[in-house]
XYZ file of C-alpha atoms in Angstrom:
380
model
C 126.654 54.993 141.140
C 123.831 55.369 138.907
C 123.891 59.002 138.118
C 120.444 60.965 136.948
C 118.697 63.788 135.525
C 116.370 64.723 138.930
C 113.720 63.909 136.708
C 113.771 60.613 135.555
C 114.854 57.681 137.795
C 117.285 56.368 135.293
C 120.768 55.449 134.318
C 123.310 57.141 132.033
C 125.613 55.748 130.352
C 129.429 56.893 130.455
C 129.529 59.984 127.429
C 125.880 59.465 127.675
C 125.040 63.237 129.573
C 121.075 63.389 129.705
C 117.944 63.158 127.532
C 117.854 62.598 123.829
C 114.666 62.252 122.551
C 112.672 65.185 120.630
C 114.537 63.396 117.237
C 112.689 63.010 113.762
C 112.669 59.721 111.814
C 111.778 58.806 108.525
C 111.855 55.202 107.032
C 110.453 54.646 103.471
C 110.306 51.522 101.277
C 109.656 51.780 97.584
C 111.045 49.359 94.957
C 111.513 52.153 91.641
C 111.601 55.274 93.910
C 114.546 57.327 95.148
C 114.356 56.172 98.402
C 117.244 58.813 99.586
C 115.738 61.409 97.809
C 112.279 60.427 99.611
C 114.289 60.476 103.173
C 116.115 63.748 102.421
C 112.546 65.555 102.073
C 110.929 63.458 104.726
C 113.946 64.704 107.199
C 113.415 68.098 105.199
C 109.718 68.198 106.610
C 110.798 66.731 110.464
C 113.999 69.460 110.667
C 111.670 71.288 113.419
C 112.363 68.057 115.821
C 116.049 68.009 114.992
C 119.460 70.289 113.718
C 122.770 68.658 115.191
C 123.172 66.187 112.500
C 121.279 63.965 110.332
C 122.000 61.025 108.776
C 120.338 58.520 106.343
C 120.777 55.018 105.736
C 119.570 52.854 102.373
C 119.889 49.394 101.060
C 119.698 47.739 97.071
C 119.437 44.722 98.429
C 122.840 43.851 98.507
C 124.901 46.453 100.070
C 123.493 48.889 103.060
C 125.190 52.450 102.786
C 124.934 55.057 105.969
C 126.083 59.116 105.241
C 125.362 60.933 107.979
C 127.084 64.333 109.270
C 126.824 66.761 111.574
C 124.396 69.844 110.843
C 121.451 70.607 108.898
C 119.719 68.049 106.800
C 120.456 70.835 103.717
C 123.799 71.260 104.578
C 124.859 67.669 105.025
C 122.721 66.346 101.917
C 123.526 67.459 98.435
C 121.903 66.044 94.616
C 125.534 64.124 94.411
C 125.743 62.490 97.935
C 121.919 61.711 97.303
C 122.652 60.317 93.950
C 125.367 57.973 95.074
C 122.560 56.367 97.706
C 120.640 54.035 95.502
C 118.371 51.693 97.077
C 114.780 50.503 97.394
C 114.783 50.811 101.182
C 116.006 53.680 103.609
C 115.500 55.182 106.881
C 116.952 58.898 108.006
C 117.327 60.476 111.119
C 117.723 64.217 112.346
C 119.240 64.344 115.975
C 118.178 66.759 118.759
C 119.950 66.954 122.189
C 118.721 69.125 124.887
C 121.859 68.172 126.879
C 124.952 65.569 125.926
C 127.609 65.685 123.773
C 126.891 66.993 120.026
C 128.986 65.240 118.121
C 129.530 63.220 114.766
C 129.723 59.307 117.237
C 126.251 60.462 118.112
C 124.757 61.243 114.656
C 122.673 58.691 113.538
C 121.140 56.132 111.648
C 123.878 54.105 113.558
C 125.314 51.086 111.704
C 126.028 47.026 112.647
C 127.315 43.594 111.132
C 125.036 40.780 111.839
C 125.667 37.331 110.943
C 124.097 37.535 107.928
C 123.845 41.205 106.836
C 123.698 44.514 108.083
C 121.793 46.347 110.695
C 120.738 49.924 111.033
C 118.668 51.223 113.124
C 117.431 55.224 114.311
C 115.953 56.372 117.036
C 113.559 58.802 118.808
C 113.123 58.463 122.190
C 115.009 57.905 125.567
C 115.726 54.322 127.107
C 116.216 54.571 130.867
C 117.503 51.010 131.679
C 120.796 51.314 129.616
C 123.070 49.666 132.609
C 119.805 47.088 132.110
C 120.566 46.738 127.843
C 124.364 47.191 128.537
C 124.937 43.869 130.736
C 122.584 41.867 128.032
C 124.708 42.957 125.512
C 127.938 42.247 127.106
C 126.147 38.611 128.098
C 125.271 37.893 124.143
C 129.411 38.807 123.683
C 130.333 36.880 126.092
C 127.971 33.810 124.759
C 129.101 34.307 121.437
C 132.556 34.286 121.539
C 133.178 34.337 117.970
C 131.659 37.406 117.201
C 133.707 38.703 120.524
C 136.301 40.399 118.630
C 134.415 42.484 116.828
C 131.434 43.161 119.427
C 133.984 44.728 121.513
C 134.768 47.561 118.766
C 131.436 48.200 117.654
C 129.492 48.250 121.692
C 128.340 51.862 121.742
C 128.141 54.195 125.191
C 124.181 55.866 123.714
C 120.607 53.830 124.541
C 120.286 53.881 120.158
C 123.794 52.373 119.987
C 122.951 49.565 122.660
C 119.482 48.336 121.305
C 121.632 48.094 118.255
C 124.301 46.248 119.193
C 121.241 43.984 120.967
C 119.455 43.342 117.834
C 122.984 42.535 115.673
C 123.647 40.130 118.445
C 121.650 37.185 118.019
C 124.006 35.133 115.333
C 120.750 32.313 115.278
C 117.624 34.599 115.130
C 116.299 37.129 112.503
C 116.257 40.889 112.817
C 112.635 40.137 113.423
C 112.701 37.321 115.646
C 115.135 38.956 117.616
C 113.061 42.273 118.013
C 110.176 41.029 119.386
C 112.655 39.063 122.406
C 114.116 42.295 123.245
C 111.749 45.337 122.442
C 109.361 43.954 125.373
C 112.577 44.293 127.839
C 113.253 47.804 126.970
C 112.173 50.782 129.162
C 111.236 54.501 128.746
C 110.357 56.100 125.323
C 111.385 54.990 121.793
C 110.140 55.057 118.261
C 112.578 53.214 116.125
C 112.885 53.055 112.414
C 115.424 49.978 111.216
C 116.488 48.048 108.434
C 118.589 45.466 106.934
C 119.372 45.548 103.120
C 115.633 44.096 101.974
C 113.145 44.843 105.002
C 111.739 48.160 106.992
C 110.900 48.029 110.560
C 109.235 50.069 112.625
C 108.283 49.889 116.645
C 106.500 52.178 119.087
C 107.264 51.983 123.074
C 103.968 50.545 124.843
C 102.811 54.068 126.102
C 103.437 55.798 122.991
C 105.671 58.637 124.015
C 106.907 59.510 121.160
C 104.761 59.240 117.743
C 104.852 57.256 114.253
C 103.434 57.578 111.370
C 102.282 54.959 108.797
C 102.005 55.867 105.245
C 100.777 54.551 102.046
C 102.665 55.654 98.912
C 101.663 53.856 95.297
C 104.694 51.782 95.042
C 105.725 51.082 98.855
C 105.239 51.940 102.161
C 106.616 55.089 104.657
C 107.388 55.618 108.845
C 107.480 59.344 109.727
C 107.959 61.285 113.316
C 104.998 63.082 112.138
C 102.128 63.423 109.222
C 103.149 66.406 107.708
C 106.569 64.502 106.137
C 104.881 61.700 104.924
C 102.363 64.838 103.266
C 105.954 66.331 101.661
C 106.346 63.185 99.835
C 103.118 62.293 98.420
C 102.092 59.688 101.229
C 98.867 59.199 102.071
C 98.340 58.216 106.387
C 96.916 55.177 106.976
C 97.286 54.859 111.015
C 99.795 55.509 113.825
C 101.722 52.659 114.728
C 99.939 51.325 117.764
C 102.174 52.192 121.230
C 103.809 48.190 122.095
C 103.763 47.449 117.811
C 106.689 46.289 115.527
C 106.136 46.459 111.510
C 108.091 44.897 109.389
C 107.967 45.424 105.573
C 109.222 43.484 102.420
C 108.733 41.988 99.180
C 105.835 40.169 100.575
C 103.793 43.552 102.260
C 103.310 44.397 105.875
C 103.539 42.441 108.852
C 102.610 43.597 112.044
C 102.842 41.831 115.493
C 102.281 43.520 118.989
C 105.056 42.898 121.845
C 103.934 44.633 124.268
C 100.527 45.197 125.801
C 99.661 49.010 124.915
C 99.533 51.608 127.774
C 99.162 54.443 125.867
C 99.537 57.553 127.560
C 101.357 60.188 125.013
C 103.568 63.101 125.588
C 101.800 66.802 125.771
C 104.810 68.381 124.885
C 104.410 66.719 121.591
C 101.324 69.417 121.111
C 102.498 72.281 123.144
C 106.225 72.279 120.908
C 107.458 69.681 118.869
C 105.012 68.819 116.662
C 104.376 71.396 113.226
C 101.677 72.739 113.155
C 99.914 71.232 110.290
C 100.440 67.597 112.120
C 98.102 65.484 113.360
C 98.393 62.994 116.534
C 95.969 60.698 117.831
C 93.181 61.934 115.930
C 93.978 66.143 116.949
C 95.195 68.546 114.843
C 98.015 69.895 116.553
C 97.265 73.612 115.148
C 93.433 73.323 116.205
C 94.782 71.807 119.259
C 97.382 74.508 120.316
C 94.540 77.502 119.265
C 91.877 75.873 121.898
C 94.466 75.818 124.315
C 94.731 79.789 124.062
C 91.006 79.870 124.595
C 91.444 77.966 127.799
C 93.763 79.856 129.282
C 91.796 83.019 128.015
C 88.832 81.803 130.374
C 90.938 80.724 133.100
C 92.806 83.738 133.093
C 90.971 86.987 131.618
C 93.201 89.916 132.039
C 92.165 93.541 130.773
C 94.778 94.692 127.772
C 95.323 96.271 124.396
C 96.626 93.669 122.361
C 97.623 89.996 122.291
C 101.035 88.878 120.881
C 102.885 86.053 120.104
C 106.245 84.493 120.486
C 106.131 82.739 117.375
C 106.197 80.870 115.629
C 105.038 77.409 118.016
C 103.370 80.261 120.731
C 101.406 81.649 117.487
C 97.989 79.895 117.635
C 97.382 79.815 121.289
C 97.528 83.795 120.772
C 95.288 83.563 118.416
C 93.318 81.312 120.586
C 93.533 83.959 123.484
C 92.689 86.391 121.047
C 89.049 85.059 119.834
C 88.108 84.137 123.628
C 88.959 87.568 125.003
C 88.019 89.741 122.059
C 91.085 91.411 122.720
C 92.634 92.759 119.713
C 96.050 90.088 118.184
C 98.475 91.516 116.566
C 102.415 90.540 115.711
C 104.509 92.231 117.773
C 107.846 90.528 117.605
C 109.346 89.984 114.306
C 111.408 86.509 114.418
C 114.250 85.656 112.391
C 114.250 82.835 110.155
C 117.172 82.110 109.710
C 117.695 81.104 113.702
C 116.688 77.728 114.647
C 114.782 76.900 117.469
C 116.618 77.886 120.644
C 114.935 75.211 122.902
C 116.762 72.810 121.297
C 120.434 73.902 120.904
C 122.510 72.169 122.777
C 124.411 74.672 125.621
C 122.813 77.428 127.431
C 125.088 80.044 126.469
C 124.403 79.100 122.758
C 120.076 79.180 123.142
C 120.778 82.771 125.283
C 122.599 84.511 122.209
C 119.886 82.468 119.542
C 117.501 84.074 121.304
C 118.360 87.850 121.280
C 119.260 87.151 117.749
C 115.872 85.119 116.978
C 113.442 87.729 118.190
C 113.206 92.103 118.509
C 110.272 93.394 118.999
C 107.852 95.881 116.719
C 108.087 98.866 118.901
C 105.929 100.807 116.932
C 103.232 98.207 117.937
C 103.807 97.781 121.245
C 105.113 100.917 122.581
C 102.786 102.153 125.617
C 100.157 98.796 124.956
C 99.078 96.761 127.945
C 100.186 93.256 126.620
C 99.075 89.786 126.533
C 102.492 87.866 125.711
C 101.726 84.358 124.901
C 103.789 80.978 124.096
C 103.798 77.303 123.872
C 105.789 76.607 127.007
C 107.937 78.643 129.629
C 111.036 75.470 129.588
């Protein structure tokens, strides 16, 4: 019987224990630039979106390489590794999961062999029709018997594996043509960056649930989950990839196609928690949005108190807004250990609880005897 998490009506594949959708993705096409290092810094800027594993795929036009390991971006990559990843096009991924397996096999980018070379893909999102996708991949294998032995060893167990299998499994179509055929059939949230030896691709689901930004370098283009990553690598923001849009970037320039009608909904949690405060989504600065949420909270739930304190870091802007609107003094009443990761995106409840104890410690001399308004970004 299909299994679900009680929140979304979707099937889970074997070994896939639940949503894994708040990752960070980055892609760059820039001949003459050190694209692996640009991708490294882009992933570093997106580290808050996923702390379990990191990976980079890079191509010089003839060879496509993937390097990925468990750990933070700075732990996975060193100078020597980045120097070995030469090319003009690259994609990267930092992985997040609330549940599900946290192991090397689920690290991205995913690599597959195609008729004409290779395909690497990185995914931020969660697909809800994985059983249907797996059936389509199996049907591809049966139709293309000369590739059957290869597919027997590469059919994956995660939604990202299956999408990569699907796009790589058309010997008579280009990657771009395969994407235009298959992307409309995917259900759920996805922002993809993917590449072959020469071309960078980006795609976003029709509802625009997960963000994907397009930026311009002097000698190339960048795709990233957040505008903050564009800022870090010196790319100017051009626009968001539209919901239902496929972008392809190569030596001929940038091409855009629509694979599904736009039905934009977005995800509120990007503004509340996931995105960096210096990121802009749908024309709205995340920090300013959080401050405004705090102001509205003060108007809707006024209280008598001595201090407003935040749960740092993502609760701080809302606490500032609450203090500004309520005229109650703002103070830092909790100290955060900067070396402890985001507790919500740790893979188990036990680790989250231990991390919370390490992460926050009260400033007793500030809060002792005070009536407090404690503002956090959310209750999860």
